[in-house]
Coordinates of C-alpha atoms in Angstrom, one line a residue:
X1 CA 26.3 34.0 -20.5
X2 CA 27.6 32.2 -17.4
X3 CA 28.3 28.8 -18.9
X4 CA 30.7 27.6 -21.6
X5 CA 27.8 25.8 -23.4
X6 CA 25.9 29.1 -23.7
X7 CA 29.0 30.9 -24.9
X8 CA 29.8 28.3 -27.5
X9 CA 26.3 28.4 -28.9
X10 CA 26.3 32.2 -29.1
X11 CA 29.7 32.0 -30.8
X12 CA 28.4 29.7 -33.5
X13 CA 25.7 32.3 -34.3
X14 CA 28.2 35.1 -34.1
X15 CA 30.4 33.3 -36.6
X16 CA 27.5 33.1 -39.1
X17 CA 26.6 36.8 -38.6
X18 CA 30.2 38.0 -38.3
X19 CA 29.4 39.6 -35.0
X20 CA 32.0 39.5 -32.1
X21 CA 30.8 37.7 -29.0
X22 CA 32.4 38.5 -25.6
X23 CA 32.1 35.7 -23.1
X24 CA 32.5 36.0 -19.3
X25 CA 32.2 32.2 -18.8
X26 CA 35.3 30.2 -17.9
X27 CA 36.4 28.3 -20.9
X28 CA 36.0 24.5 -20.9
X29 CA 39.0 24.3 -23.3
X30 CA 42.7 25.0 -22.9
X31 CA 43.0 26.0 -26.5
X32 CA 42.5 29.5 -27.8
X33 CA 39.1 30.3 -29.3
X34 CA 40.5 30.7 -32.8
X35 CA 41.8 27.2 -32.7
X36 CA 38.3 25.9 -31.8
X37 CA 36.8 27.4 -35.0
X38 CA 35.2 30.3 -33.3
X39 CA 37.1 33.4 -34.5
X40 CA 34.5 35.8 -33.3
X41 CA 34.5 34.6 -29.7
X42 CA 36.5 36.7 -27.3
X43 CA 37.2 35.1 -23.9
X44 CA 37.1 37.4 -20.9
X45 CA 37.2 34.4 -18.5
X46 CA 40.0 33.0 -16.5
X47 CA 42.7 30.7 -17.9
X48 CA 42.1 27.0 -17.2
X49 CA 45.7 25.8 -17.5
X50 CA 47.0 28.2 -14.9
X51 CA 44.2 27.1 -12.5
X52 CA 45.2 23.5 -13.0
X53 CA 48.9 24.3 -12.2
X54 CA 47.6 26.0 -9.0
X55 CA 45.6 22.9 -8.1
X56 CA 48.6 20.6 -8.5
X57 CA 50.7 22.9 -6.3
X58 CA 48.1 22.6 -3.5
X59 CA 47.9 18.8 -3.9
X60 CA 51.7 18.6 -3.8
X61 CA 51.9 20.9 -0.7
X62 CA 49.8 18.5 1.3
X63 CA 51.3 15.3 -0.1
X64 CA 48.1 13.9 -1.4
X65 CA 49.0 11.1 -3.8
X66 CA 45.6 10.3 -5.4
X67 CA 42.6 12.5 -6.2
X68 CA 39.2 12.2 -7.7
X69 CA 38.4 14.6 -10.6
X70 CA 34.7 15.6 -11.0
X71 CA 33.2 17.6 -13.8
X72 CA 29.8 18.3 -15.4
X73 CA 29.9 16.9 -18.9
X74 CA 29.5 19.1 -22.0
X75 CA 29.3 18.5 -25.7
X76 CA 32.4 20.5 -26.7
X77 CA 35.3 18.2 -25.6
X78 CA 36.8 20.7 -23.2
X79 CA 36.5 18.4 -20.2
X80 CA 38.8 15.8 -21.8
X81 CA 41.4 18.5 -22.4
X82 CA 41.2 19.7 -18.8
X83 CA 41.4 16.1 -17.5
X84 CA 44.5 15.5 -19.5
X85 CA 46.1 18.7 -18.3
X86 CA 45.3 17.9 -14.7
X87 CA 46.7 14.4 -15.0
X88 CA 50.0 15.7 -16.5
X89 CA 50.3 18.4 -13.8
X90 CA 49.7 15.9 -11.0
X91 CA 52.2 13.4 -12.5
X92 CA 54.9 16.1 -12.3
X93 CA 54.4 16.3 -8.6
X94 CA 54.1 12.5 -8.0
X95 CA 50.3 12.3 -7.7
X96 CA 47.6 10.8 -10.0
X97 CA 43.9 10.8 -10.7
X98 CA 42.4 7.6 -9.1
X99 CA 38.9 8.1 -10.6
X100 CA 37.2 10.5 -12.9
X101 CA 33.5 11.2 -12.2
X102 CA 31.7 12.8 -15.2
X103 CA 28.3 14.1 -14.2
X104 CA 25.7 14.5 -16.9
X105 CA 24.6 18.1 -17.9
X106 CA 22.1 19.3 -15.4
X107 CA 19.9 20.4 -18.3
X108 CA 19.5 16.7 -19.3
X109 CA 18.3 15.6 -15.9
X110 CA 14.6 15.6 -15.0
X111 CA 15.4 14.8 -11.3
X112 CA 19.0 16.1 -10.4
X113 CA 18.4 15.4 -6.7
X114 CA 17.9 11.8 -7.5
X115 CA 20.5 11.4 -10.2
X116 CA 23.5 13.0 -8.5
X117 CA 23.5 10.4 -5.6
X118 CA 23.4 7.6 -8.1
X119 CA 26.6 9.0 -9.7
X120 CA 28.3 9.6 -6.3
X121 CA 27.7 5.9 -5.4
X122 CA 30.5 5.1 -7.9
X123 CA 32.9 6.7 -5.5
X124 CA 32.3 4.3 -2.6
X125 CA 34.8 1.8 -4.0
X126 CA 37.6 4.4 -4.3
X127 CA 40.1 5.2 -1.5
X128 CA 40.9 8.7 -2.4
X129 CA 39.0 11.5 -0.6
X130 CA 40.6 14.5 -2.3
X131 CA 37.9 15.8 -4.7
X132 CA 38.7 18.3 -7.4
X133 CA 35.7 19.9 -9.1
X134 CA 37.2 20.9 -12.4
X135 CA 34.1 22.3 -14.2
X136 CA 30.5 22.7 -13.1
X137 CA 27.5 25.0 -13.5
X138 CA 26.3 26.6 -10.3
X139 CA 23.0 24.5 -10.2
X140 CA 25.0 21.3 -10.6
X141 CA 27.5 22.3 -7.9
X142 CA 24.6 23.0 -5.6
X143 CA 23.2 19.5 -6.0
X144 CA 26.7 18.0 -5.9
X145 CA 27.7 19.4 -2.5
X146 CA 24.3 18.9 -0.9
X147 CA 24.2 15.2 -1.9
X148 CA 27.9 14.7 -1.2
X149 CA 27.4 16.0 2.3
X150 CA 24.4 13.7 2.9
X151 CA 26.6 10.7 1.8
X152 CA 29.4 11.8 4.1
X153 CA 31.9 12.6 1.3
X154 CA 32.3 16.1 2.8
X155 CA 33.6 14.9 6.2
X156 CA 36.7 14.3 8.2
X157 CA 39.8 13.4 6.2
X158 CA 38.3 14.6 3.0
X159 CA 39.4 17.6 1.0
X160 CA 37.5 19.5 -1.7
X161 CA 39.0 21.9 -4.3
X162 CA 36.9 23.9 -6.6
X163 CA 37.9 26.0 -9.6
X164 CA 36.9 29.5 -10.6
X165 CA 33.8 28.2 -12.3
X166 CA 32.2 27.8 -8.9
X167 CA 34.2 30.0 -6.5
X168 CA 33.7 33.1 -8.7
X169 CA 30.0 33.0 -7.7
X170 CA 30.6 33.0 -3.9
X171 CA 30.3 36.8 -3.9
X172 CA 26.8 36.7 -5.3
X173 CA 25.2 33.3 -4.6
X174 CA 22.5 32.5 -2.1
X175 CA 24.3 32.4 1.3
X176 CA 22.0 29.5 2.4
X177 CA 23.9 27.2 0.0
X178 CA 27.5 28.1 1.0
X179 CA 27.5 26.0 4.3
X180 CA 27.3 22.9 2.2
X181 CA 30.7 23.8 0.8
X182 CA 32.2 24.5 4.2
X183 CA 35.9 23.5 4.4
X184 CA 36.4 23.5 0.6
X185 CA 39.4 25.3 -0.9
X186 CA 38.6 27.5 -3.9
X187 CA 40.7 29.1 -6.6
X188 CA 39.5 32.6 -7.4
X189 CA 40.7 35.1 -10.0
X190 CA 42.7 37.9 -8.4
X191 CA 41.8 41.5 -8.6
X192 CA 42.9 44.5 -6.6
X193 CA 40.4 45.7 -4.0
X194 CA 42.4 48.6 -2.9
X195 CA 42.9 50.8 -5.9
X196 CA 40.7 53.9 -6.5
X197 CA 38.9 52.8 -9.6
X198 CA 37.7 49.6 -7.9
X199 CA 36.6 51.5 -4.7
X200 CA 34.6 54.0 -6.8
X201 CA 33.0 51.2 -8.9
X202 CA 32.3 49.1 -5.8
X203 CA 30.5 52.0 -4.0
X204 CA 28.3 52.7 -7.1
X205 CA 27.6 49.0 -7.7
X206 CA 26.5 48.3 -4.1
X207 CA 24.3 51.4 -4.0
X208 CA 22.5 50.5 -7.2
X209 CA 22.4 46.8 -6.5
X210 CA 20.8 47.3 -3.0
X211 CA 18.2 49.7 -4.4
X212 CA 17.1 47.1 -7.1
X213 CA 17.5 44.0 -4.9
X214 CA 16.7 45.0 -1.3
X215 CA 16.1 41.3 -0.3
X216 CA 19.6 40.2 -1.3
X217 CA 22.3 40.1 1.4
X218 CA 25.3 39.7 -1.0
X219 CA 25.9 43.1 -2.7
X220 CA 29.7 42.9 -3.2
X221 CA 30.8 43.1 -6.9
X222 CA 32.5 39.8 -7.9
X223 CA 34.8 39.1 -10.8
X224 CA 31.9 38.7 -13.2
X225 CA 30.8 42.2 -12.5
X226 CA 34.3 43.5 -13.1
X227 CA 34.7 41.6 -16.3
X228 CA 31.3 42.8 -17.5
X229 CA 32.3 46.4 -16.8
X230 CA 35.7 45.8 -18.6
X231 CA 33.9 44.2 -21.6
X232 CA 31.8 47.3 -22.0
X233 CA 35.0 49.4 -21.9
X234 CA 36.5 47.0 -24.6
X235 CA 33.5 47.5 -26.9
X236 CA 33.3 51.3 -26.3
X237 CA 37.0 51.8 -27.1
X238 CA 36.7 49.6 -30.2
X239 CA 33.7 51.6 -31.5
X240 CA 35.4 54.9 -30.9
X241 CA 38.3 53.7 -33.0
X242 CA 35.9 52.4 -35.6
X243 CA 34.2 55.8 -35.8
X244 CA 37.4 57.4 -36.8
X245 CA 38.2 54.9 -39.5
X246 CA 36.8 54.8 -43.0
X247 CA 36.9 51.0 -43.1
X248 CA 33.7 50.3 -41.2
X249 CA 33.3 46.5 -41.3
X250 CA 32.5 43.7 -38.8
X251 CA 36.1 42.4 -39.2
X252 CA 37.4 45.8 -38.3
X253 CA 35.3 45.9 -35.2
X254 CA 36.7 42.5 -34.2
X255 CA 40.2 43.6 -35.0
X256 CA 39.8 46.7 -32.8
X257 CA 38.5 44.6 -29.9
X258 CA 41.4 42.1 -30.1
X259 CA 43.9 45.0 -30.2
X260 CA 42.7 46.3 -26.8
X261 CA 45.5 47.2 -24.4
X262 CA 44.5 48.9 -21.1
X263 CA 44.3 48.3 -17.4
X264 CA 40.8 47.3 -16.3
X265 CA 39.1 46.6 -13.0
X266 CA 39.7 42.8 -13.5
X267 CA 43.3 43.2 -14.6
X268 CA 45.2 44.0 -17.8
X269 CA 43.0 43.7 -20.9
X270 CA 45.2 42.2 -23.7
X271 CA 44.1 39.5 -26.0
X272 CA 46.0 36.6 -27.6
X273 CA 44.2 34.3 -30.0
X274 CA 40.8 35.6 -28.8
X275 CA 41.6 35.0 -25.1
X276 CA 42.9 37.2 -22.4
X277 CA 46.7 37.1 -22.5
X278 CA 48.5 35.0 -19.9
X279 CA 51.7 37.1 -20.1
X280 CA 50.5 39.7 -17.7
X281 CA 48.1 37.5 -15.7
X282 CA 47.6 38.2 -12.1
X283 CA 47.8 35.4 -9.4
X284 CA 44.9 33.4 -8.1
X285 CA 43.5 33.9 -4.7
X286 CA 43.2 30.7 -2.7
X287 CA 40.2 30.9 -0.5
X288 CA 38.6 28.7 2.2
X289 CA 34.8 28.4 2.5
X290 CA 33.8 29.1 6.1
X291 CA 30.2 29.1 7.4
X292 CA 28.2 31.4 5.0
X293 CA 31.3 33.2 3.6
X294 CA 34.9 32.6 2.7
X295 CA 38.3 33.8 3.8
X296 CA 41.4 34.5 1.7
X297 CA 44.3 32.2 2.7
X298 CA 47.0 33.0 0.2
X299 CA 47.8 33.9 -3.4
X300 CA 49.5 31.8 -6.0
X301 CA 51.4 32.9 -9.1
X302 CA 53.4 30.9 -11.6
X303 CA 56.1 33.5 -11.8
X304 CA 58.7 32.7 -9.1
X305 CA 61.2 35.3 -10.3
X306 CA 58.9 38.2 -10.4
X307 CA 56.0 37.8 -7.9
X308 CA 53.4 40.4 -7.7
X309 CA 54.3 43.1 -5.2
X310 CA 52.0 43.5 -2.2
X311 CA 49.4 46.2 -2.4
X312 CA 47.8 47.9 0.6
X313 CA 44.7 45.9 1.6
X314 CA 45.5 42.9 -0.6
X315 CA 46.4 39.9 1.4
X316 CA 49.5 37.8 0.8
X317 CA 49.9 38.4 -2.9
X318 CA 53.6 38.8 -2.9
X319 CA 54.6 35.1 -2.9
X320 CA 54.2 31.8 -4.7
X321 CA 52.3 29.1 -2.9
X322 CA 54.4 26.0 -3.3
X323 CA 54.5 24.8 0.3
X324 CA 51.7 25.0 2.7
X325 CA 49.2 27.8 2.9
X326 CA 50.0 30.7 5.1
X327 CA 46.8 30.9 7.1
X328 CA 45.2 27.9 8.9
X329 CA 42.6 26.1 6.9
X330 CA 39.1 25.2 8.1
X331 CA 38.8 21.6 6.8
X332 CA 35.5 19.7 6.3
X333 CA 34.2 18.4 9.6
X334 CA 36.3 21.1 11.4
X335 CA 39.4 18.8 11.3
X336 CA 42.3 20.5 13.1
X337 CA 45.0 18.7 11.0
X338 CA 45.6 18.3 7.3
X339 CA 43.2 15.6 6.0
X340 CA 44.8 12.3 5.0
X341 CA 42.8 12.6 1.7
X342 CA 42.1 8.9 1.6
X343 CA 39.8 6.4 3.2
X344 CA 41.2 3.6 5.4
X345 CA 41.5 0.2 3.6
X346 CA 38.8 -2.4 4.1
X347 CA 38.8 -6.1 4.2
X348 CA 37.5 -6.1 0.7
X349 CA 40.4 -3.8 -0.4
X350 CA 43.4 -4.3 1.8
X351 CA 46.9 -2.7 1.4
X352 CA 49.2 -4.8 -0.7
X353 CA 52.6 -4.9 1.0
X354 CA 55.4 -5.8 -1.3
X355 CA 58.2 -8.0 0.1
X356 CA 61.3 -9.3 -1.7
X357 CA 60.9 -13.1 -2.0
X358 CA 64.6 -13.8 -2.7
X359 CA 66.4 -11.4 -0.4
X360 CA 70.1 -11.9 0.2
X361 CA 69.6 -10.7 3.8
X362 CA 66.9 -13.0 5.2
X363 CA 67.4 -11.7 8.8
X364 CA 65.5 -8.6 7.5
X365 CA 62.9 -10.2 5.3
X366 CA 62.3 -13.9 4.7
X367 CA 59.5 -15.6 2.7
X368 CA 59.1 -19.3 3.5
X369 CA 57.6 -20.7 0.4
X370 CA 57.3 -24.2 2.0
X371 CA 54.5 -23.0 4.2
X372 CA 51.0 -23.2 2.7
X373 CA 50.3 -19.6 3.6
X374 CA 53.8 -18.3 2.8
X375 CA 55.1 -17.4 6.2
X376 CA 56.8 -14.0 6.4
X377 CA 59.5 -13.4 9.0
X378 CA 62.5 -11.1 9.6
X379 CA 63.4 -7.8 11.4
X380 CA 61.5 -5.6 8.9
X381 CA 58.4 -7.8 9.2
X382 CA 58.6 -7.6 13.0
X383 CA 59.0 -3.8 12.9
X384 CA 56.0 -3.5 10.5
X385 CA 53.8 -5.7 12.7
X386 CA 54.9 -3.8 15.8
X387 CA 53.9 -0.4 14.2
X388 CA 50.7 -1.9 13.0
X389 CA 49.8 -3.1 16.5
X390 CA 50.3 0.4 17.8
X391 CA 48.2 1.9 15.0
X392 CA 45.4 -0.6 15.6
X393 CA 44.7 1.0 18.9
X394 CA 42.9 3.7 16.9
X395 CA 41.9 2.1 13.6
X396 CA 42.1 -1.1 11.7
X397 CA 44.5 -1.4 8.7
X398 CA 43.9 -4.5 6.7
X399 CA 46.9 -5.7 4.7
X400 CA 48.3 -8.6 2.7
X401 CA 52.0 -9.5 2.1
X402 CA 52.8 -10.0 -1.6
X403 CA 56.1 -11.7 -2.3
X404 CA 57.9 -10.3 -5.4
X405 CA 60.4 -12.6 -7.1
X406 CA 62.9 -10.5 -8.9
X407 CA 65.4 -7.7 -8.4
X408 CA 65.0 -4.7 -6.2
X409 CA 64.6 -2.6 -9.3
X410 CA 61.6 -4.7 -10.3
X411 CA 60.2 -4.4 -6.8
X412 CA 60.5 -0.6 -7.1
X413 CA 58.7 -0.8 -10.5
X414 CA 55.8 -2.5 -8.8
X415 CA 55.6 0.3 -6.3
X416 CA 55.8 3.0 -9.0
X417 CA 53.1 1.3 -11.0
X418 CA 50.9 1.2 -7.8
X419 CA 50.7 -2.6 -7.9
X420 CA 52.0 -2.8 -4.3
X421 CA 52.9 -0.7 -1.3
X422 CA 56.5 -1.1 -0.1
X423 CA 57.0 -2.2 3.5
X424 CA 59.7 0.4 3.8
X425 CA 57.1 3.1 3.7
X426 CA 55.9 2.0 7.1

């Protein structure tokens, strides 16, 4: 099963039959499986909450203040949880979600290629151009990036971040699709590529895969292959313990599975509440999609006091990414600087510049209420207009002065609530 919807459906059947179900799909919920009424569901997928903390760290490192969250809808309520978690994480670093675009399940669309552009049209009225794809099936992601590219959403000054639900398939997906994602940042579950067990498994995997799929050009084992291998090891060990125990029941099999504790190819296999434990979780790789492949930029871990030590052959996994990424990023449109992450204001949606209407120092800012158009003068106004005149050599920046009657604290509140933009920021 490669989607949460499939895993949830199988788990419902597993609950009725009292049969444990191991899922490799990334969970659409931040709550443990047992709290969702699926006691027989065992999650081998990555932890959503840690990915969201990683996303907020990336957004903060590039000073993007507003983002657009995108997800493919499901019937299990997990998207609402992830959206809330992302909103809270962004607020802690001074950013916010400007717009949430919920795409319908691709299984419900008779013509995805026609439906996705209609959904993307809703983003034309937004200024943010930082797109975070929280959750999506691979078919939906394919249509999303193809149509977003045609509509110029994957262009200069835009940024795209995708979670493990998409980036985990980059090792095995059709390479003809990957260029549509070029410039995107991805969060990928970490696993060591240098230890002996992995190297032995990788050699056997590639040999068998190439013999069965000679037309495929992507033969590297990805995280799903490693977790599938580890899940078989989980079941094998549980059955071995079951064979030596007189109490041979489905509940005992589930108990043996949940008591697993060993080092697998995908990391430490320890369960808490039906999900892989976070206590020994490895960092995430931050990758950059380039041409028909991707490159690893850095690693991120929540543990600042005890970062993972570097291993031979594993890049940059001994630090926490809280500033900028170590390696240069290939951004959409081959932009050589960090994208602004927002679209320039238009005449229909100008910047609202807040000015104190009752300033005690009118040599800096003065609002003449007697004038019909409220004339604005003063040193700060002159500086603002001078800077704007310089900027307008390259692009237009429509704006409106908005007088605020009240204290400076009230003016600051208007800025904090995103009602106005302070003139001091320019």
